[in-house]
GROMACS .gro file of C-alpha atoms in nm:
model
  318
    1UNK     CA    1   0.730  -0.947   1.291
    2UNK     CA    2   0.685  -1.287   1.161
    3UNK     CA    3   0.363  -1.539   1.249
    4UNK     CA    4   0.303  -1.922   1.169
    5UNK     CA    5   0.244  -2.080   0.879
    6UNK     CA    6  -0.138  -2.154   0.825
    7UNK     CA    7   0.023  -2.512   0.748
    8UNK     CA    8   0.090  -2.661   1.126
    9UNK     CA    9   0.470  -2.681   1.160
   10UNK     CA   10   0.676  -2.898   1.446
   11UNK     CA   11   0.648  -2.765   1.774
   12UNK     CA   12   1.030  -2.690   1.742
   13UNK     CA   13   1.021  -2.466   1.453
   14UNK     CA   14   0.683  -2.268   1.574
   15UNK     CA   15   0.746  -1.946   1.661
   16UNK     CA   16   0.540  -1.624   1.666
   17UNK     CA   17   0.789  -1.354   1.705
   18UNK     CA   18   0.821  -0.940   1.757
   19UNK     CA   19   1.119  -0.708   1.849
   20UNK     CA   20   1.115  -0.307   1.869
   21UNK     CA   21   1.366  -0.087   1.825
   22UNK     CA   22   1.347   0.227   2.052
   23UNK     CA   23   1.605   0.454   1.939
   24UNK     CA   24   1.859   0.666   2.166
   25UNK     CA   25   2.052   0.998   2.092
   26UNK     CA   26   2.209   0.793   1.861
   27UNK     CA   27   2.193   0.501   1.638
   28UNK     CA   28   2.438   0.301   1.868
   29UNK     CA   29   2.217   0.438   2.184
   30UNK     CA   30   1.917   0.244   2.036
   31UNK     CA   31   1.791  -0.040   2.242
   32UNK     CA   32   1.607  -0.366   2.107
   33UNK     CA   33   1.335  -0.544   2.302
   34UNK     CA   34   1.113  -0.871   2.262
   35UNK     CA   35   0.738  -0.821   2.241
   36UNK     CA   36   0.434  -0.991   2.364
   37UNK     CA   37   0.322  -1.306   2.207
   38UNK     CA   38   0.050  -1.244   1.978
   39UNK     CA   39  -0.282  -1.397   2.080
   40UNK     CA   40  -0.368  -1.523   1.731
   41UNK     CA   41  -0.091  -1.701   1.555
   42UNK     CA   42  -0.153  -1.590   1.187
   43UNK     CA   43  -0.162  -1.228   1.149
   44UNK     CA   44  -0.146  -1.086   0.756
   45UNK     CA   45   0.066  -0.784   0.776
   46UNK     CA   46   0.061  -0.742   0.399
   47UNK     CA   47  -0.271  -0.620   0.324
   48UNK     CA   48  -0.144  -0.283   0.549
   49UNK     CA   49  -0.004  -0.283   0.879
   50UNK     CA   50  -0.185   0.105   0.940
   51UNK     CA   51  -0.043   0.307   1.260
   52UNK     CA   52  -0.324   0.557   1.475
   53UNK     CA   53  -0.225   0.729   1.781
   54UNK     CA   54   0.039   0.514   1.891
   55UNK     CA   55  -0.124   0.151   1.795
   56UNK     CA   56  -0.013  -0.085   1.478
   57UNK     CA   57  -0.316  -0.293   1.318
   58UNK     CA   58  -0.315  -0.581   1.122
   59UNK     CA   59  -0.579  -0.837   1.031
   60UNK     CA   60  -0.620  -1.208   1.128
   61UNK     CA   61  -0.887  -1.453   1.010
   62UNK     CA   62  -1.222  -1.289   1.166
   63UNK     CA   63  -1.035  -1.060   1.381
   64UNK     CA   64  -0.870  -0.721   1.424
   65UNK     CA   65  -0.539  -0.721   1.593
   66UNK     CA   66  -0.393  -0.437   1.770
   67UNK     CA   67  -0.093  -0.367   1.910
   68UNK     CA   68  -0.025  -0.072   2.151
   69UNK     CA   69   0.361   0.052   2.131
   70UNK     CA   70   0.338   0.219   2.426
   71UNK     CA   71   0.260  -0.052   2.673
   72UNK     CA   72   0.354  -0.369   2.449
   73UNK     CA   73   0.033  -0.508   2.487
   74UNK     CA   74  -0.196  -0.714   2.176
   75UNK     CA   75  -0.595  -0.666   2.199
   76UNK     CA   76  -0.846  -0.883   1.981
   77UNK     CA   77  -1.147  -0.681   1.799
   78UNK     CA   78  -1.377  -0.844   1.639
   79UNK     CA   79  -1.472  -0.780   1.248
   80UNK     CA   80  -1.811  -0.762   1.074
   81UNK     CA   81  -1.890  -1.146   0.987
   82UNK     CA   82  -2.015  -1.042   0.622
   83UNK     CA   83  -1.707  -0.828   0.562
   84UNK     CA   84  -1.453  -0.973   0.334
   85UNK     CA   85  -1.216  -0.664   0.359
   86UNK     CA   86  -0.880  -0.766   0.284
   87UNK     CA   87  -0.695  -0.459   0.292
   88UNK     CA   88  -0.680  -0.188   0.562
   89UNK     CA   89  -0.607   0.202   0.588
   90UNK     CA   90  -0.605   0.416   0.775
   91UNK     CA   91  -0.807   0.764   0.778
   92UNK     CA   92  -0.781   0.974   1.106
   93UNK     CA   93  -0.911   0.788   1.378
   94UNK     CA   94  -1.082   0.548   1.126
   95UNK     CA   95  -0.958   0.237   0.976
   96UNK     CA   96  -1.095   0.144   0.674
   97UNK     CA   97  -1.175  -0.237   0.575
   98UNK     CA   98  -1.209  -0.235   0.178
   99UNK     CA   99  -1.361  -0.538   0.015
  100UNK     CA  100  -1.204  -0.672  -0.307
  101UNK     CA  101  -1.371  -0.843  -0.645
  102UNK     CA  102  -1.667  -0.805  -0.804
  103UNK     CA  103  -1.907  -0.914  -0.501
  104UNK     CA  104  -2.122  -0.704  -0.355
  105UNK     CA  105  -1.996  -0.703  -0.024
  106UNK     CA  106  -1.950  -0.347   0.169
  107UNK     CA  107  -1.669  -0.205   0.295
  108UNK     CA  108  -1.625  -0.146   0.631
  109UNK     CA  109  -1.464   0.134   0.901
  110UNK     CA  110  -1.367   0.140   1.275
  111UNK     CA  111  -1.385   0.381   1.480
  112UNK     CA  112  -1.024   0.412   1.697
  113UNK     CA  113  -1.229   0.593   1.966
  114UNK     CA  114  -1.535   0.340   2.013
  115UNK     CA  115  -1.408   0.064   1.935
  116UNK     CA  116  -1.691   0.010   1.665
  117UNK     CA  117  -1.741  -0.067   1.359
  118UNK     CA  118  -1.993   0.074   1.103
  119UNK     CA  119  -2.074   0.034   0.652
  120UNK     CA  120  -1.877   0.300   0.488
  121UNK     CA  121  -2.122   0.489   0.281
  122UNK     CA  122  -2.158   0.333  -0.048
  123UNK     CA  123  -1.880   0.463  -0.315
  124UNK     CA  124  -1.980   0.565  -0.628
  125UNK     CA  125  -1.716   0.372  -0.850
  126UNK     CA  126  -1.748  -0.021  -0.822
  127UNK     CA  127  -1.522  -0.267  -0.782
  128UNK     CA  128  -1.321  -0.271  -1.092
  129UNK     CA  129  -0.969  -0.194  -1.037
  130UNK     CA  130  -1.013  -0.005  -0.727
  131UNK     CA  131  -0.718   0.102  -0.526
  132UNK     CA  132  -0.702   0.408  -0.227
  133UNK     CA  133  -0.477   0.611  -0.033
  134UNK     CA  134  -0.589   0.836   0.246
  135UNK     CA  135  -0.517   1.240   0.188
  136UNK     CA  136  -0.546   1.531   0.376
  137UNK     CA  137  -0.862   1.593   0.187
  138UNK     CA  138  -1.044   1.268   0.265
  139UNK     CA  139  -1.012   0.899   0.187
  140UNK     CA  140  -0.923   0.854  -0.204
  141UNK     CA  141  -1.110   0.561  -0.400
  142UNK     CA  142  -0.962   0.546  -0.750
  143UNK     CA  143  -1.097   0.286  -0.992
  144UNK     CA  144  -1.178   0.185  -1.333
  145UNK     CA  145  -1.456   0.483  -1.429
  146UNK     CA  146  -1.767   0.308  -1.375
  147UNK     CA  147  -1.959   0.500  -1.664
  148UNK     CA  148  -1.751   0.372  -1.924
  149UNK     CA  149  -1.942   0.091  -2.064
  150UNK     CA  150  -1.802  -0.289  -2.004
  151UNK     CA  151  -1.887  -0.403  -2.389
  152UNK     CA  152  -1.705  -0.075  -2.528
  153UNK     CA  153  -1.386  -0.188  -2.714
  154UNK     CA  154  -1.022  -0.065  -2.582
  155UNK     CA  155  -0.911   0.021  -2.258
  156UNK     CA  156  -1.186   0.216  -1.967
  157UNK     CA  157  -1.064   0.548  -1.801
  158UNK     CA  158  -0.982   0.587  -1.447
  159UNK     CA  159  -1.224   0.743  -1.186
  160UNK     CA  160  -1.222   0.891  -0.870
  161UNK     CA  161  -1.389   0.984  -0.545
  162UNK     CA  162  -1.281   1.135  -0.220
  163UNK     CA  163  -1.448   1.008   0.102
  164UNK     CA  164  -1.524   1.239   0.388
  165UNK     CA  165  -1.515   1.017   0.671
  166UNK     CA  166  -1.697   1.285   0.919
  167UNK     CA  167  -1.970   1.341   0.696
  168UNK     CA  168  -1.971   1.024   0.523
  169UNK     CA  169  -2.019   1.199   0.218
  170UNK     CA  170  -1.812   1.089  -0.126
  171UNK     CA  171  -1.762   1.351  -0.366
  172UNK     CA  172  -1.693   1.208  -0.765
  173UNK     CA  173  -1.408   1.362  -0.930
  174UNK     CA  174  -1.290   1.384  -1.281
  175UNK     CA  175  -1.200   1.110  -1.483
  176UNK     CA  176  -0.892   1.061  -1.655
  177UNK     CA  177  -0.763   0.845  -1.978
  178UNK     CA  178  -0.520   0.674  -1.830
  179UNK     CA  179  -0.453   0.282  -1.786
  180UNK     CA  180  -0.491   0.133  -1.461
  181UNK     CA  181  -0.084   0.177  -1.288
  182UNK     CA  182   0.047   0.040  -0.982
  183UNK     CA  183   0.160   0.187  -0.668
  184UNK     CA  184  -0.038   0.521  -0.508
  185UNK     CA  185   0.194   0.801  -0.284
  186UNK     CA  186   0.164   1.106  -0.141
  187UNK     CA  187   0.366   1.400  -0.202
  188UNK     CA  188   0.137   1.681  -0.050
  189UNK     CA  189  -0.148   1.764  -0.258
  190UNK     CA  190  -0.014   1.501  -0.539
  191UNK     CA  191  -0.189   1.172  -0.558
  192UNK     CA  192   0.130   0.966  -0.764
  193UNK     CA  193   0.070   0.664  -0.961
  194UNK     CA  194   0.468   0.620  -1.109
  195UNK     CA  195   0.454   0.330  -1.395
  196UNK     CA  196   0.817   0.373  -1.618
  197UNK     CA  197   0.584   0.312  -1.939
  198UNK     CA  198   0.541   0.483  -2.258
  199UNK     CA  199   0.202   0.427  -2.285
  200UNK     CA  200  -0.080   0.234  -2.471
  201UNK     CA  201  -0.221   0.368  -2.822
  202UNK     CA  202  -0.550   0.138  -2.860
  203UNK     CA  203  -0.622   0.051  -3.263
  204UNK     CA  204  -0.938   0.056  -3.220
  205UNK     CA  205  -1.231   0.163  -2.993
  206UNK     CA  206  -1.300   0.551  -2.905
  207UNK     CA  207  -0.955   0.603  -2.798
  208UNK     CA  208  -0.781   0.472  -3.116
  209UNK     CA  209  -0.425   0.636  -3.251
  210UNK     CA  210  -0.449   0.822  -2.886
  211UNK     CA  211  -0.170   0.756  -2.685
  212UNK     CA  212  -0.293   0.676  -2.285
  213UNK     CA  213  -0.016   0.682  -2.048
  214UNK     CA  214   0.065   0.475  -1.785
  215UNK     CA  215   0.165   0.673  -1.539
  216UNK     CA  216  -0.011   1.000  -1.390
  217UNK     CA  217  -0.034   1.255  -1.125
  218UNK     CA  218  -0.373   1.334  -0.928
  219UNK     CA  219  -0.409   1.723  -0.750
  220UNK     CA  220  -0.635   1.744  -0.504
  221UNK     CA  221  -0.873   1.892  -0.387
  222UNK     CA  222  -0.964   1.984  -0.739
  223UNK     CA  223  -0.905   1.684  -0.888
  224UNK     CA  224  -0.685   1.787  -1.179
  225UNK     CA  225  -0.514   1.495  -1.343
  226UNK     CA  226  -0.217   1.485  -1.521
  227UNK     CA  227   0.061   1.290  -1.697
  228UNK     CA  228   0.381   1.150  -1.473
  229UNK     CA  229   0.665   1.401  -1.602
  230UNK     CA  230   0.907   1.114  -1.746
  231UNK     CA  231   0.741   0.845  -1.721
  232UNK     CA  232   0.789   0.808  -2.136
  233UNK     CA  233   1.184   0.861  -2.115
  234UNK     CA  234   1.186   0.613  -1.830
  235UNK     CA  235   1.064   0.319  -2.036
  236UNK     CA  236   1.399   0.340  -2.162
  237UNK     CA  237   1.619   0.340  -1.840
  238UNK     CA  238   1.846   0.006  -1.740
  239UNK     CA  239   1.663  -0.133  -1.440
  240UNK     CA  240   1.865  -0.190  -1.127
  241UNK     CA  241   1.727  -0.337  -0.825
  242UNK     CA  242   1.379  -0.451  -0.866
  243UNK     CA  243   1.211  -0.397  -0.531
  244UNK     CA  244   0.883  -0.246  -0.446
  245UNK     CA  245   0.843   0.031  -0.199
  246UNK     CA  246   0.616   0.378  -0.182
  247UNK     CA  247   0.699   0.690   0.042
  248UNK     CA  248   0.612   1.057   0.094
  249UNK     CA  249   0.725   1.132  -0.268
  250UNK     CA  250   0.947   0.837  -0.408
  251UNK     CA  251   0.857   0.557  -0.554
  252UNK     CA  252   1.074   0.218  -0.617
  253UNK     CA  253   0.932   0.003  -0.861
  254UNK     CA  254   1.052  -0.217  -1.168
  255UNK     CA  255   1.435  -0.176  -1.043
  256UNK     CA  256   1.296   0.240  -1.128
  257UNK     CA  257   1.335   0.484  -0.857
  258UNK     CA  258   1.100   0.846  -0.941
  259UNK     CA  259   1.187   1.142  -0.681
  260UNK     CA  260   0.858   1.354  -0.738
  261UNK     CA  261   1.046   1.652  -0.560
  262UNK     CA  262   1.255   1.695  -0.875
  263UNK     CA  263   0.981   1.499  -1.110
  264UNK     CA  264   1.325   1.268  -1.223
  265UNK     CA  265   1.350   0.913  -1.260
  266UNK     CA  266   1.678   0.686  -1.245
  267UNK     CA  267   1.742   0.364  -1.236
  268UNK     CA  268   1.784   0.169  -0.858
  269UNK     CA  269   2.113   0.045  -0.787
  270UNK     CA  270   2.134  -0.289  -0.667
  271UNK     CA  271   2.335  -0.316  -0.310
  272UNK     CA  272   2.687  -0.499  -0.445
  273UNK     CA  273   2.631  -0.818  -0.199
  274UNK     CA  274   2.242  -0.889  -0.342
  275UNK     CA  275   2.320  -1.082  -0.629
  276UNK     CA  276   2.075  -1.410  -0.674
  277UNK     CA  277   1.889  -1.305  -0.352
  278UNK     CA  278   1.516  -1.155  -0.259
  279UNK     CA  279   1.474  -0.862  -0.068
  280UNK     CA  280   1.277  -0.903   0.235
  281UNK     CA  281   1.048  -0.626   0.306
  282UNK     CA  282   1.158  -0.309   0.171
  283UNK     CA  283   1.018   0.048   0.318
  284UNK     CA  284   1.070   0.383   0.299
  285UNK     CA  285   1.178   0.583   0.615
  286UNK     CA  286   1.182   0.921   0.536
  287UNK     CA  287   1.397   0.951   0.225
  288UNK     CA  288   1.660   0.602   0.306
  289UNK     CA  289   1.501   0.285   0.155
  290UNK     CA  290   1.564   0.015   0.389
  291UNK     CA  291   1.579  -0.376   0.299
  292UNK     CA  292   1.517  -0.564   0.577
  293UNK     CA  293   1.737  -0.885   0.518
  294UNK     CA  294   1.696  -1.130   0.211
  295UNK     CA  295   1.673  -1.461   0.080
  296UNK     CA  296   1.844  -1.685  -0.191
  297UNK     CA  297   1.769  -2.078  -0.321
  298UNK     CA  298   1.498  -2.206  -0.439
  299UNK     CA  299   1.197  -2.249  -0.186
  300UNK     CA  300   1.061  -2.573  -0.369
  301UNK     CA  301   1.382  -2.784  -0.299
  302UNK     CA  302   1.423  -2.725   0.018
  303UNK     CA  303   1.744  -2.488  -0.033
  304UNK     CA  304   1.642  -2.152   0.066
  305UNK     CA  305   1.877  -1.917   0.317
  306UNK     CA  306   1.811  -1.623   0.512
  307UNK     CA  307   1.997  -1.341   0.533
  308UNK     CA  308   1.902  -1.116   0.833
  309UNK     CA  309   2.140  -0.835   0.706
  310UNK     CA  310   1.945  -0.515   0.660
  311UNK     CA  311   2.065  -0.275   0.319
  312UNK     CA  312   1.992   0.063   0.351
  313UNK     CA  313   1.981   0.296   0.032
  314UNK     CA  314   1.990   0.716   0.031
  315UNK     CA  315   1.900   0.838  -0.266
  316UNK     CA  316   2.046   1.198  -0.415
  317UNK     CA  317   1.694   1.369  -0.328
  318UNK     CA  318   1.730   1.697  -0.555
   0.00000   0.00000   0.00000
């Protein structure tokens, strides 16, 4: 999908677009179709585009949009007018609205079955840092570990917290000396955060001449954390094709890719027509990493092309 530019454009050039793919006994069987024109024309598919019982969400200034794949038809919800959520998840038949910065400004979560919204029950990290990922034990919250005073010298710990959406009950779990990473996956009961760095050793502070890594692995429900196996050796790999993408178990990140099946990194191959062009959005579908067309120039002159061509990678899973 694409949407408008907040900037107006020319009427010639506006366009608010959507095609589906429904696929057939085979690839070649596969039929495309246009969608429904979107009632709002700015829709902001990158702070999570979440998927419950058969409906796609994204958000749009002061509104929920929802699209139903089964009839091709857009409805408007309304959000809380104090909520600043910029990100959404999803969490059964919840979504979850979670506020960013330092304000103190709830999150919020919608009920898919009533069609209402309601707070989500105070978390017990803060704001600092905070990233989540739902689980099959709850809705994770990990963050910088609240307890660790601000005016302490050196780097703070991470924290967590799992959120039972039923019982809106959070339940704090261990922290871990680790910096803050990057991406969060799922690989069954593994909670990944895959950085390819070394590490940090602070010089001074209460975690001086102790190496904190970068990287790290989360087991729930017990909350065990542990260090990213290769994450140290990986520091040291030639990076290939620097795109950004998390699935069920791989992770492709700093031209990196990490296969959690066989705990291996390796470095990300670049497809052999991408040269001085940018990916377009890049996601995982099962195990085949799938660019969905590119673009070269330079934006600021004026120069830039599309490529609608779509590059598909299969890594050697082990």
């Amino acid at each position: 999908m694409s949407s408008d530019s907040p900037t107006p454009a020319p009427a010639e050039v506006r366009h608010r677009d959507g095609i589906a793919f429904t696929p057939g006994a085979t690839p070649a069987t596969g039929t495309w179709r246009a969608l429904p024109e979107a009632p709002i024309t700015y829709y902001d598919a990158s702070s999570g585009a979440p998927t419950i019982d058969g409906s796609v969400y994204f958000l749009a200034p002061q509104a929920l949009m929802q699209f139903d794949t089964t009839s091709d038809t857009w409805t408007r919800h309304d959000i809380p007018a104090e909520s600043t959520g910029n990100w959404l998840h999803a969490a059964g038949d919840h979504l979850i609205l979670t506020a960013a910065g330092f304000e103190d400004i709830p999150d919020y979560q919608w009920d898919h079955r009533t069609h209402e919204w309601s707070r989500v029950p105070t978390d017990p990290l803060g704001r600092a840092g905070r990233r989540a990922i739902n689980t099959p034990h709850g809705f994770l919250l990990i963050a910088i570990d609240p307890d660790y005073a601000r005016d302490d010298i050196g780097p703070r710990p991470l924290a967590a917290a799992l959120l039972d959406i039923e019982a809106g009950t959070w339940q704090r779990l261990p922290s871990y000396r680790q910096l803050e990473g990057g991406q969060l996956t799922l690989n069954g009961n593994r909670v990944i955060d895959a950085v390819p760095l070394a590490g940090f050793t602070p010089e001074v502070g209460p975690y001086a001449g102790t190496q904190l890594p970068a990287a790290g692995v989360l087991t729930l429900p017990e909350g065990t954390w542990s260090t990213l196996p290769g994450a140290v050796g990986a520091a040291d790999l030639t990076p290939g094709w620097s795109v950004e993408a998390a699935g069920e178990g791989l992770i492709a990140t700093q031209g990196l890719l990490y296969d959690d099946r066989s705990r291996s990194w390796s470095s990300l191959p670049p497809p052999v027509d991408s040269r001085e062009t940018s990916p377009g959005a890049v996601v995982w579908a099962d195990d085949v990493l799938i660019a969905l067309g590119a673009s070269s120039g330079i934006p600021e002159l004026g120069d830039t092309k599309v490529d609608t061509t779509a590059r598909v990678y299969r890594p050697s899973v082990r």
